[in-house]
mmCIF file of C-alpha atoms and ligand atoms in Angstrom:
data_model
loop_
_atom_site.group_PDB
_atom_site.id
_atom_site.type_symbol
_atom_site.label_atom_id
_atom_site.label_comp_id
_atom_site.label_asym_id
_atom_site.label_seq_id
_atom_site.Cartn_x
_atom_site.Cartn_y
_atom_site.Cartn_z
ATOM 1 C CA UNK A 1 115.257 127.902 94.919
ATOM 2 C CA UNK A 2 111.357 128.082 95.342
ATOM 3 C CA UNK A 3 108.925 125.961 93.413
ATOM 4 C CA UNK A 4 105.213 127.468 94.122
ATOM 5 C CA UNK A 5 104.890 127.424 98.219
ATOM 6 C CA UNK A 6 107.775 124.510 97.604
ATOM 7 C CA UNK A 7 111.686 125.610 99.483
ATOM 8 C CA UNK A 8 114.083 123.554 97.860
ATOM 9 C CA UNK A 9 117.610 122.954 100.423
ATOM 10 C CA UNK A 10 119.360 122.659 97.544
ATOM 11 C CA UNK A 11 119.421 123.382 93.925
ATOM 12 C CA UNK A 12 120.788 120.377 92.487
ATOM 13 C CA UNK A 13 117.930 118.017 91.969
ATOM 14 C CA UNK A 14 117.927 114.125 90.968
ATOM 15 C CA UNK A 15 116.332 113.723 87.235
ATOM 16 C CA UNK A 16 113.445 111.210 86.585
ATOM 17 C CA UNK A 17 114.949 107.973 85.032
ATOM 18 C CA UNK A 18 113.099 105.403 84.295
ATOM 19 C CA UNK A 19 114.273 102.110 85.382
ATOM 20 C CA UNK A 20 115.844 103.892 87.928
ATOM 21 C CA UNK A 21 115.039 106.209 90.090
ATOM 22 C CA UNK A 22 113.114 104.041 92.478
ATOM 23 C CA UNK A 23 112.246 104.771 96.218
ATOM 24 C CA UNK A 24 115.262 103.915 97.464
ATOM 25 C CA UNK A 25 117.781 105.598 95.025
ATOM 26 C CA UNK A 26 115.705 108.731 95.315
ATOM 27 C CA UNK A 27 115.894 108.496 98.889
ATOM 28 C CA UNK A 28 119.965 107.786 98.711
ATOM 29 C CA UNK A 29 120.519 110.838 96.677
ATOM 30 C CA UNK A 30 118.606 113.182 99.121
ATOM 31 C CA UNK A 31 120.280 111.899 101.549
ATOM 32 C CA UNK A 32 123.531 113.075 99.656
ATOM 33 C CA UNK A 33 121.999 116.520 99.575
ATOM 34 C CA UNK A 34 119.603 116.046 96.394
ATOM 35 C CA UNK A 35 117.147 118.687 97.021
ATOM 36 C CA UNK A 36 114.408 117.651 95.374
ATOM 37 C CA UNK A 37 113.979 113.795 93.765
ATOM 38 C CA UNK A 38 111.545 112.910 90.497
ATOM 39 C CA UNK A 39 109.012 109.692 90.258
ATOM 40 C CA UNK A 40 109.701 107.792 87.009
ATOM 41 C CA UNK A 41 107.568 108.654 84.667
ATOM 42 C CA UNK A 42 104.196 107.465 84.921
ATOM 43 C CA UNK A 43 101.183 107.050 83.023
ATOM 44 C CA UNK A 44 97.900 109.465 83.488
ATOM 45 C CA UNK A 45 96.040 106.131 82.153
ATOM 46 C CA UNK A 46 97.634 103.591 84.578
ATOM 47 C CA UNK A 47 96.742 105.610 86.787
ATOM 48 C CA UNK A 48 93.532 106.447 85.988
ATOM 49 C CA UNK A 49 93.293 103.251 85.735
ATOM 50 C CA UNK A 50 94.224 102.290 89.121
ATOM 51 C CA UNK A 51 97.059 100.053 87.875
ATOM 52 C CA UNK A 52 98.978 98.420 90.379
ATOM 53 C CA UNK A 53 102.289 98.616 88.737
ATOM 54 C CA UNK A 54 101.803 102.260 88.552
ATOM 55 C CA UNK A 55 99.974 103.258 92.268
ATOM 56 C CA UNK A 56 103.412 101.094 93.367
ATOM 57 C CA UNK A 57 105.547 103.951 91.237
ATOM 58 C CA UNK A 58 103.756 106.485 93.739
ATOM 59 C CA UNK A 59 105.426 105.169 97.046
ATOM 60 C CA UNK A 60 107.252 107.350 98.986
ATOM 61 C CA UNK A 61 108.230 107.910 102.652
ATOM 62 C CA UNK A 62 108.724 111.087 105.013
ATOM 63 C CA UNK A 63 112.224 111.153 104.626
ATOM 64 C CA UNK A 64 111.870 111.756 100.578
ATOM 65 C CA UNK A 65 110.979 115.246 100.926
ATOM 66 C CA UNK A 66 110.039 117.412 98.558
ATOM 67 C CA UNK A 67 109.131 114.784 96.222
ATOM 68 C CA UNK A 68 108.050 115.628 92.706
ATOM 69 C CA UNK A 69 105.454 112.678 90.312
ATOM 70 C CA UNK A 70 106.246 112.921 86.759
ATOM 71 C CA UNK A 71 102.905 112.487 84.623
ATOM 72 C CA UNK A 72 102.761 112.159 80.977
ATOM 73 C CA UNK A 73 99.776 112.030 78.671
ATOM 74 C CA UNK A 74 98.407 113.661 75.690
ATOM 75 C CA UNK A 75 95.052 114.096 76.796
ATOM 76 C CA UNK A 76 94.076 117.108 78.635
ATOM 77 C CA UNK A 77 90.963 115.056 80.664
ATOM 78 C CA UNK A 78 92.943 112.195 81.463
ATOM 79 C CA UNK A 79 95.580 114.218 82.843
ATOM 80 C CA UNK A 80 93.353 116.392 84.764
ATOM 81 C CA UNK A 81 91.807 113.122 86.102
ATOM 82 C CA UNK A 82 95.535 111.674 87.004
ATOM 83 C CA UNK A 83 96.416 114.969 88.574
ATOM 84 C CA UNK A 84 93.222 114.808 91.104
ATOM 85 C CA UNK A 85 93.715 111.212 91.870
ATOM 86 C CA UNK A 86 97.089 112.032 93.337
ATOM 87 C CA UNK A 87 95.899 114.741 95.802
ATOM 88 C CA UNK A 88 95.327 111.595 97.789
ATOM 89 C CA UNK A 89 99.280 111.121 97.833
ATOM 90 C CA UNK A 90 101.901 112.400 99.812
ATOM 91 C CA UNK A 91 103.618 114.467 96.491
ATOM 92 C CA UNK A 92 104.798 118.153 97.024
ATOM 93 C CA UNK A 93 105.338 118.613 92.858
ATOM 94 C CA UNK A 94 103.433 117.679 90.073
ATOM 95 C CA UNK A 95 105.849 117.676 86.809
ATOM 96 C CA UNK A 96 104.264 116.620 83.215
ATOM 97 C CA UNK A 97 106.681 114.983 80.936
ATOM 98 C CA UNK A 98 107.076 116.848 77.116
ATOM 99 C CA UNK A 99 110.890 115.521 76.414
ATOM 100 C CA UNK A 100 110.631 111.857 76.506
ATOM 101 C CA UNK A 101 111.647 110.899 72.988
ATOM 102 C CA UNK A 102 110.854 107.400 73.186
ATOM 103 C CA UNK A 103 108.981 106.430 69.888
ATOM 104 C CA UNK A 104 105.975 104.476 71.574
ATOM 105 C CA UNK A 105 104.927 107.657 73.609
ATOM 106 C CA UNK A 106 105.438 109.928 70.392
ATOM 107 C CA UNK A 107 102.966 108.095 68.747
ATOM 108 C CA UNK A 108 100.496 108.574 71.659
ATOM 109 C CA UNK A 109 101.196 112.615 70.697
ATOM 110 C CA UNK A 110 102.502 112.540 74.349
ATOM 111 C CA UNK A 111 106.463 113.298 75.566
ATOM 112 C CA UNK A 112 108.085 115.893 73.325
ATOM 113 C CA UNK A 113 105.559 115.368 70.186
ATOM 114 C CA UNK A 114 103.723 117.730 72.780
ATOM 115 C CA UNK A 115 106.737 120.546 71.854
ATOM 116 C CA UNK A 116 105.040 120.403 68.351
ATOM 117 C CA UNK A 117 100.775 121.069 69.455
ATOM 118 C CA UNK A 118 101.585 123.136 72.074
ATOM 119 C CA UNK A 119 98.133 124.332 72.142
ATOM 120 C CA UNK A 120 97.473 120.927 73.102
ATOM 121 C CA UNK A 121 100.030 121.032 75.559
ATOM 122 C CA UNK A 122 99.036 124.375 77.217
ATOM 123 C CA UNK A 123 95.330 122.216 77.440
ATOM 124 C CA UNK A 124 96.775 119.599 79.589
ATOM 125 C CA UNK A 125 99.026 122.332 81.407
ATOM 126 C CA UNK A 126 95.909 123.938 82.352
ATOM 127 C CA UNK A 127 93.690 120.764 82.941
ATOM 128 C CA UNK A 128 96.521 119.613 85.645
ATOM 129 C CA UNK A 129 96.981 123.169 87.353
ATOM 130 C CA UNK A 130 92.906 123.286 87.547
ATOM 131 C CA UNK A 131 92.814 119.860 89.292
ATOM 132 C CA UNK A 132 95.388 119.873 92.122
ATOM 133 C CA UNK A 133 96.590 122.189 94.681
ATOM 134 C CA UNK A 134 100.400 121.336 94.298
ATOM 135 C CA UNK A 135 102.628 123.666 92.116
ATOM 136 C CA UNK A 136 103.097 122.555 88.438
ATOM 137 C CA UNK A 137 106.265 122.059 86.823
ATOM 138 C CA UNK A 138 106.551 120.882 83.294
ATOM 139 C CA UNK A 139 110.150 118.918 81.539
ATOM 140 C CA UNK A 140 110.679 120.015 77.942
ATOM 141 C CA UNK A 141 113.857 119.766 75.656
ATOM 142 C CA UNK A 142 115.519 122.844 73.123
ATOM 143 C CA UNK A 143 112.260 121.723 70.733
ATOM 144 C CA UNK A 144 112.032 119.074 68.019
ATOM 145 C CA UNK A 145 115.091 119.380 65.719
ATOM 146 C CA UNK A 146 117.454 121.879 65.057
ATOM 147 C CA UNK A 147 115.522 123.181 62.526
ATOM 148 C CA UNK A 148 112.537 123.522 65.219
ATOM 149 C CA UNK A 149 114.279 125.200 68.075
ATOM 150 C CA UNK A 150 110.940 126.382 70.066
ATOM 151 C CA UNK A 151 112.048 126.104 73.903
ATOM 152 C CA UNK A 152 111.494 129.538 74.580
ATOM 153 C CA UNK A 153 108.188 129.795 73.428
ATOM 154 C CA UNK A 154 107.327 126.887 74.863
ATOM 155 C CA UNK A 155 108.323 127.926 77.989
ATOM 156 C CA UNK A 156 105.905 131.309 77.634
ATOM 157 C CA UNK A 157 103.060 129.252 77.060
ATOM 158 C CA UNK A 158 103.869 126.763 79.497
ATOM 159 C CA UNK A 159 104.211 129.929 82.060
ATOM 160 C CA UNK A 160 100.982 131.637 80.866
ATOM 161 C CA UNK A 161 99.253 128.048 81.429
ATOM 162 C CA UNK A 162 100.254 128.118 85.024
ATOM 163 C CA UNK A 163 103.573 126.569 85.066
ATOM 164 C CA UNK A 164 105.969 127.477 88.745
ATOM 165 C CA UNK A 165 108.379 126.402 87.044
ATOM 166 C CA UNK A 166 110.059 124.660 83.833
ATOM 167 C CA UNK A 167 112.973 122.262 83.501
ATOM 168 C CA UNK A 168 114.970 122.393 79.841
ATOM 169 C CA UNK A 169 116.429 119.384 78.421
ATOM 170 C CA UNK A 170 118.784 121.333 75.946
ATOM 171 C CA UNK A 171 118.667 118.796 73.551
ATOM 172 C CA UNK A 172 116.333 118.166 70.586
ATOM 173 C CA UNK A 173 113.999 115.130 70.022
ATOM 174 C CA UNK A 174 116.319 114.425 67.290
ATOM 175 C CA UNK A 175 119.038 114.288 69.413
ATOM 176 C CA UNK A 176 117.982 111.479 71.820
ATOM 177 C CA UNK A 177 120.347 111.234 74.281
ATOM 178 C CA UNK A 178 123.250 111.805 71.731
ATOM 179 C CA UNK A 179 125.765 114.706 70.855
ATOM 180 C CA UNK A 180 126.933 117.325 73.275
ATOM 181 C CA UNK A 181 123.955 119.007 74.837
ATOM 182 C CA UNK A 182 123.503 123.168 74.112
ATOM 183 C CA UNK A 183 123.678 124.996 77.582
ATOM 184 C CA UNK A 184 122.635 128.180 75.723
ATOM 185 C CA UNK A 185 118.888 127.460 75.006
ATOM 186 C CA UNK A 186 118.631 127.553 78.856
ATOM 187 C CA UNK A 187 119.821 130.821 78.739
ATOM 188 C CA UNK A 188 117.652 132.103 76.062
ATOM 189 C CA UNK A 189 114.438 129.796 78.088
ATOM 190 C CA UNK A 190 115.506 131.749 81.437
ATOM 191 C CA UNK A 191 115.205 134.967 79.855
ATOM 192 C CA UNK A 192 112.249 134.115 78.196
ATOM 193 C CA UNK A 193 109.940 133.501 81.914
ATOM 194 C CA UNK A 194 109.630 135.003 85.008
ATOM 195 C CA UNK A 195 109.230 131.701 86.679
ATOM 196 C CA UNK A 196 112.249 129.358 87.938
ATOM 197 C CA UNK A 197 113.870 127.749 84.738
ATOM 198 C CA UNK A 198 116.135 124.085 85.698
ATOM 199 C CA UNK A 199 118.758 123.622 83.781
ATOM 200 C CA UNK A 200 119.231 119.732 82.512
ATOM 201 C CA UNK A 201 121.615 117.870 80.203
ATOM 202 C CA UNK A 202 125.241 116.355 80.451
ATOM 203 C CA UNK A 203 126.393 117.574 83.867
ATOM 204 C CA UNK A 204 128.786 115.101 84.818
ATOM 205 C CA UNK A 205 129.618 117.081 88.363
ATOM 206 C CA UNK A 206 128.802 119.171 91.354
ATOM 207 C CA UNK A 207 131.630 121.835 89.277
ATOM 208 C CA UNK A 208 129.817 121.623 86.294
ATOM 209 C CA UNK A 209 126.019 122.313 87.869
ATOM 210 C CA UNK A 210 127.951 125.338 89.580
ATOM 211 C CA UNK A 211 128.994 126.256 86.015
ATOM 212 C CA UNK A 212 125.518 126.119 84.199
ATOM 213 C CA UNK A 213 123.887 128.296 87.124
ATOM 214 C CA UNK A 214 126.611 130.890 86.578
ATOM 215 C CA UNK A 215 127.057 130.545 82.778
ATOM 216 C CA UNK A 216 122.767 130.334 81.731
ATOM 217 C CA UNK A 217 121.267 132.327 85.005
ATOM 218 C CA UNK A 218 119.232 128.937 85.560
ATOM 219 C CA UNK A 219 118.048 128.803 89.267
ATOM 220 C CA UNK A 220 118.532 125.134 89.556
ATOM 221 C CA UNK A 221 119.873 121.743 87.904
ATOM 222 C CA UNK A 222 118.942 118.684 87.320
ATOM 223 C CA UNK A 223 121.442 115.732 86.945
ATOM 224 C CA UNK A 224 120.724 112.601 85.391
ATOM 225 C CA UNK A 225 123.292 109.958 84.507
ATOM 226 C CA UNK A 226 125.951 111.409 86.039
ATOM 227 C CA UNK A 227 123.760 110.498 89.301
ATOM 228 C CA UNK A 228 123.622 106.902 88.819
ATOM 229 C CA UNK A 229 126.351 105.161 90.532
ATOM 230 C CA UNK A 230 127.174 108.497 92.225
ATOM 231 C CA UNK A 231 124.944 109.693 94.594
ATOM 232 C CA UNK A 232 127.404 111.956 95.936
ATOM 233 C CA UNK A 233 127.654 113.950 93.059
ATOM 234 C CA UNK A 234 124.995 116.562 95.025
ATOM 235 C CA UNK A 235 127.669 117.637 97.461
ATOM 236 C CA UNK A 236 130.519 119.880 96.585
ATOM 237 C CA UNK A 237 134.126 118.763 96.912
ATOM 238 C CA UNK A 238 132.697 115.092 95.476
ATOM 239 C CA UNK A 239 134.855 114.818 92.102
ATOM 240 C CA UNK A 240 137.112 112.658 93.161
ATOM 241 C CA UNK A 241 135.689 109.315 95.173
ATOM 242 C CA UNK A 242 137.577 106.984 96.592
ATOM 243 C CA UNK A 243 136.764 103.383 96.992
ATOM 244 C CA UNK A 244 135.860 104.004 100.691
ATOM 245 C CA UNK A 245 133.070 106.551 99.166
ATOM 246 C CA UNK A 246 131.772 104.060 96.470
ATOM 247 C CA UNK A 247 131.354 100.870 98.940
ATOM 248 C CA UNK A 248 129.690 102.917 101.532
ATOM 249 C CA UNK A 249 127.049 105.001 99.200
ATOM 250 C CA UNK A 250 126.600 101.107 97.989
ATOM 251 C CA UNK A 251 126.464 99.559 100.891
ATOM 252 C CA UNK A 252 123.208 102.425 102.019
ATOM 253 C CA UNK A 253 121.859 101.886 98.573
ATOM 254 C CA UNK A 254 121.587 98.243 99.493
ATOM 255 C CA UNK A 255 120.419 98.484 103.055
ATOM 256 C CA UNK A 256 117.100 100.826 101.846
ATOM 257 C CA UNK A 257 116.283 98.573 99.013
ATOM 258 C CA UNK A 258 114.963 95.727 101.193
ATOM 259 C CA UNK A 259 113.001 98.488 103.475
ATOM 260 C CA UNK A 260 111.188 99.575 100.092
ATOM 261 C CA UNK A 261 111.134 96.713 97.254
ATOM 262 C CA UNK A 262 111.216 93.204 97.238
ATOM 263 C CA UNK A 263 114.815 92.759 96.670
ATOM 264 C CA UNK A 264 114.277 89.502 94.980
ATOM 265 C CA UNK A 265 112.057 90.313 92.479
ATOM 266 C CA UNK A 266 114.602 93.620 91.763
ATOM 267 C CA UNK A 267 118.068 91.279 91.346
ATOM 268 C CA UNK A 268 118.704 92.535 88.285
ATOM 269 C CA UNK A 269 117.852 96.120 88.666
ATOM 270 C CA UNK A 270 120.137 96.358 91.752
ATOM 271 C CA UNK A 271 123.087 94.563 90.266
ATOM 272 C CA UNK A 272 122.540 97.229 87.224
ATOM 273 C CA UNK A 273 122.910 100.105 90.088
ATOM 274 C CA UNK A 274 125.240 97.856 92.075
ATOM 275 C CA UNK A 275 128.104 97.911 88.961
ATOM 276 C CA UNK A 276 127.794 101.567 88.136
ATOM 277 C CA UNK A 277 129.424 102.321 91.516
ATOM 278 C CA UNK A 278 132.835 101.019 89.912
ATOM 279 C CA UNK A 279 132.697 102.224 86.395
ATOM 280 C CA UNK A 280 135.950 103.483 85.314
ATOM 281 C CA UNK A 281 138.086 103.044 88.463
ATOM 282 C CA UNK A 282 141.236 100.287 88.793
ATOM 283 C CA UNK A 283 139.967 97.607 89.496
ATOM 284 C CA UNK A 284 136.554 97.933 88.875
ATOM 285 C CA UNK A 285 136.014 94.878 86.017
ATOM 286 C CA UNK A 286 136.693 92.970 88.597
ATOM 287 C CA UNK A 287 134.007 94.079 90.892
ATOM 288 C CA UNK A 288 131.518 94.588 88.619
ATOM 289 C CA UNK A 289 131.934 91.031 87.527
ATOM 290 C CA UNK A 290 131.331 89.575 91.238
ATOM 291 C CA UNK A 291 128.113 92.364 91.231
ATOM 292 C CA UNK A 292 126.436 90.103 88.043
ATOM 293 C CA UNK A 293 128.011 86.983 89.340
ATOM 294 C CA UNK A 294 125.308 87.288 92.477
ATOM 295 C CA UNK A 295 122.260 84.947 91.930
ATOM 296 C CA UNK A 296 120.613 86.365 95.052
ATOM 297 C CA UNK A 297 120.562 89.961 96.741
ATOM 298 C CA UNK A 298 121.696 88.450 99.969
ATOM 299 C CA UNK A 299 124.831 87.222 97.990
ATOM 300 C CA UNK A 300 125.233 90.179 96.460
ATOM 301 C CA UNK A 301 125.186 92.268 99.908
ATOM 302 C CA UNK A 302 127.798 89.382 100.839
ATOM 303 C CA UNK A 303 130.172 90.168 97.957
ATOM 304 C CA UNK A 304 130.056 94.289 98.895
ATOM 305 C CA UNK A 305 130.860 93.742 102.097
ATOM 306 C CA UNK A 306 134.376 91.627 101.128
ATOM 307 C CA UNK A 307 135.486 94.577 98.689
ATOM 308 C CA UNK A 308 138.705 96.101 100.272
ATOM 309 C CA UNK A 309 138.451 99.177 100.879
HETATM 310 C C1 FMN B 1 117.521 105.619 81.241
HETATM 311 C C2 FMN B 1 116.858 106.972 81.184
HETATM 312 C C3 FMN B 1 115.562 107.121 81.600
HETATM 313 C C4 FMN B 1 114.935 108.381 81.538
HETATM 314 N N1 FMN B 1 113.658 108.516 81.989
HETATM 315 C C5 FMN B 1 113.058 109.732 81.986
HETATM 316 C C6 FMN B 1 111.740 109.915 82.503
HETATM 317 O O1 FMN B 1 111.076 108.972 82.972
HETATM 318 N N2 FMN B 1 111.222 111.175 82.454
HETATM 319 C C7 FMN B 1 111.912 112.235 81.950
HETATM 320 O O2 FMN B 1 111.406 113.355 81.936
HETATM 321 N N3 FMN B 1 113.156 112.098 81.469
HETATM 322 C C8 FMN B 1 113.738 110.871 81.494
HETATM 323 N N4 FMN B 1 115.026 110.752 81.049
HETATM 324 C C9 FMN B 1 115.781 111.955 80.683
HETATM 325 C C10 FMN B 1 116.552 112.498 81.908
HETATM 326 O O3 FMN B 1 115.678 112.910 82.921
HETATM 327 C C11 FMN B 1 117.455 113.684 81.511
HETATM 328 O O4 FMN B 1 116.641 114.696 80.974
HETATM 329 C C12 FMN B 1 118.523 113.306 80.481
HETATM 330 O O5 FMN B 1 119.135 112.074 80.814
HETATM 331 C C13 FMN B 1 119.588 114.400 80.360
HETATM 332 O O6 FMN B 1 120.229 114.627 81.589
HETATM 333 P P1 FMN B 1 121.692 114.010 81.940
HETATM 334 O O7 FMN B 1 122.613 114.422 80.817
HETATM 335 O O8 FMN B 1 122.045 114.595 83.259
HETATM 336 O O9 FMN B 1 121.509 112.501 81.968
HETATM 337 C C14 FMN B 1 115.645 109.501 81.046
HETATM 338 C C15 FMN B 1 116.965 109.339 80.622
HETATM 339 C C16 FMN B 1 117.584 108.104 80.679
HETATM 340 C C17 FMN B 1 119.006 107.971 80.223
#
């Protein structure tokens, strides 16, 4: 698929998690076959700002390429200000977030409180698109409740504001991350534009990205949880890894994190990534339990490399 003058390799692309989706797992899952990765979510105002917490959540590398920045905001200047300020950055994609549900950015009127002013939100669509030369994508959900299902027209306005191209959460604000998620709104949001829709929201496999593309007409997908632990889960034929697989997409995973972040300061937030590799296997208790048992990274790197494969 094609995002603006952007060629994606593949149409399975890695979802922006916060607390997550670093440098180096981004670069891990393109190196699986991801074909496009996603910045955490970062403020227009720490950036604006000039925050260094936030100009840190901007680092990338050559080999992370295409590479999308997820902005979110609810004003239209600051946004437009936070989109110009990263045409200094290597970035191929700017995306705007209007799904986080989170209540402290709903009260800002920014995330998916954007689904409900969307004249607002076609403002900072514009303001974003007016102030960069990189395509535009904007993240929405199926709208704000089931009693509010607006992703469709959301998705036209988004479009007319200059949107290349939308990704659909199909789940509600209400929702959360809860319930089963509704494949069909991406159906009804793909017939609804002319540009590329992404389809987002409880594929747990390669099979099952496959099976949204064919069953909603969505030109790409976007996998989130499923990813985390599982970096393989953008190549076909990857249902079923064996322990060989998980201590080797590990033992990667822990070999770029000292190239990118201080890996002592980031203990705990590799030991969370670190014990997702051996949820739900025999066995894997065990493992985890030597993963949070580390009280440095370099013991922790000592402790993968005596699993038996
Ligand atoms: C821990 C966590 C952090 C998330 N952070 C973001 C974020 O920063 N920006 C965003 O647009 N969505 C964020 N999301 C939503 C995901 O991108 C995705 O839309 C959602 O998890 C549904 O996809 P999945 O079922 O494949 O996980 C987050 C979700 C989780 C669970």
């Amino acid at each position: 698929m094609r995002i603006g003058s952007i060629q994606l390799r593949n149409p399975f692309i890695l979802a922006p998690l916060a607390g997550y989706t670093d440098l180096p797992f981004r670069l891990l899952c393109q190196e699986y076959g991801a074909g496009l990765t996603v910045s955490e979510m970062i403020s227009c105002h720490g950036l604006t700002y000039c925050q260094p917490p936030t100009i840190q959540m901007l680092a990338t590398t050559p080999a992370e390429q295409p590479f999308s920045v997820q902005l979110f905001g609810a004003e239209p200047g600051i946004m437009g200000d936070a989109a110009a300020i990263l045409s200094d950055y290597h970035l191929d994609i700017i995306d705007i977030n209007m799904g986080c549900p989170v209540r402290k950015v709903i009260k800002k009127g920014a995330g998916c409180a954007l689904m409900r002013t969307p004249e607002l939100a076609a403002q900072i669509i514009r303001q974003v698109v007016n102030n960069t030369d990189r395509p535009v994508t904007v993240k929405f959900r199926s709208g704000w409740n089931h009693q509010e299902i607006s992703a469709p027209r959301f998705a036209q306005m988004a479009e007319d504001a200059g949107a290349a191209a939308l990704t659909i959460h199909a789940r509600t604000w209400s929702d959360g991350f809860s319930g089963q998620a509704d494949w069909q709104i991406i159906r009804k949001v793909k017939k609804s534009v002319n540009i590329p829709v992404i389809g987002n929201g409880d594929i747990h496999s390669y099979e099952d990205g496959l099976r949204m593309m064919a069953e909603t007409g969505c030109q790409g997908v976007m996998i989130g949880r499923a990813a985390l632990g599982a970096p393989w889960i953008f190549q076909p034929q990857s249902a079923s890894p064996t322990l060989a697989t998980r201590i080797a997409a590990l033992s990667r995973h822990l070999e770029l994190i000292p190239q990118f972040m201080d890996s002592k300061r980031c203990l705990g937030r590799t030991k969370n990534h670190a014990g997702r590799y051996f949820k739900g296997i025999p066995g894997g208790s065990i493992i985890r339990q030597k993963i949070y048992a580390a009280t440095s990274f370099q013991e922790l790197r000592g402790q993968v490399s005596t699993f038996d494969i």
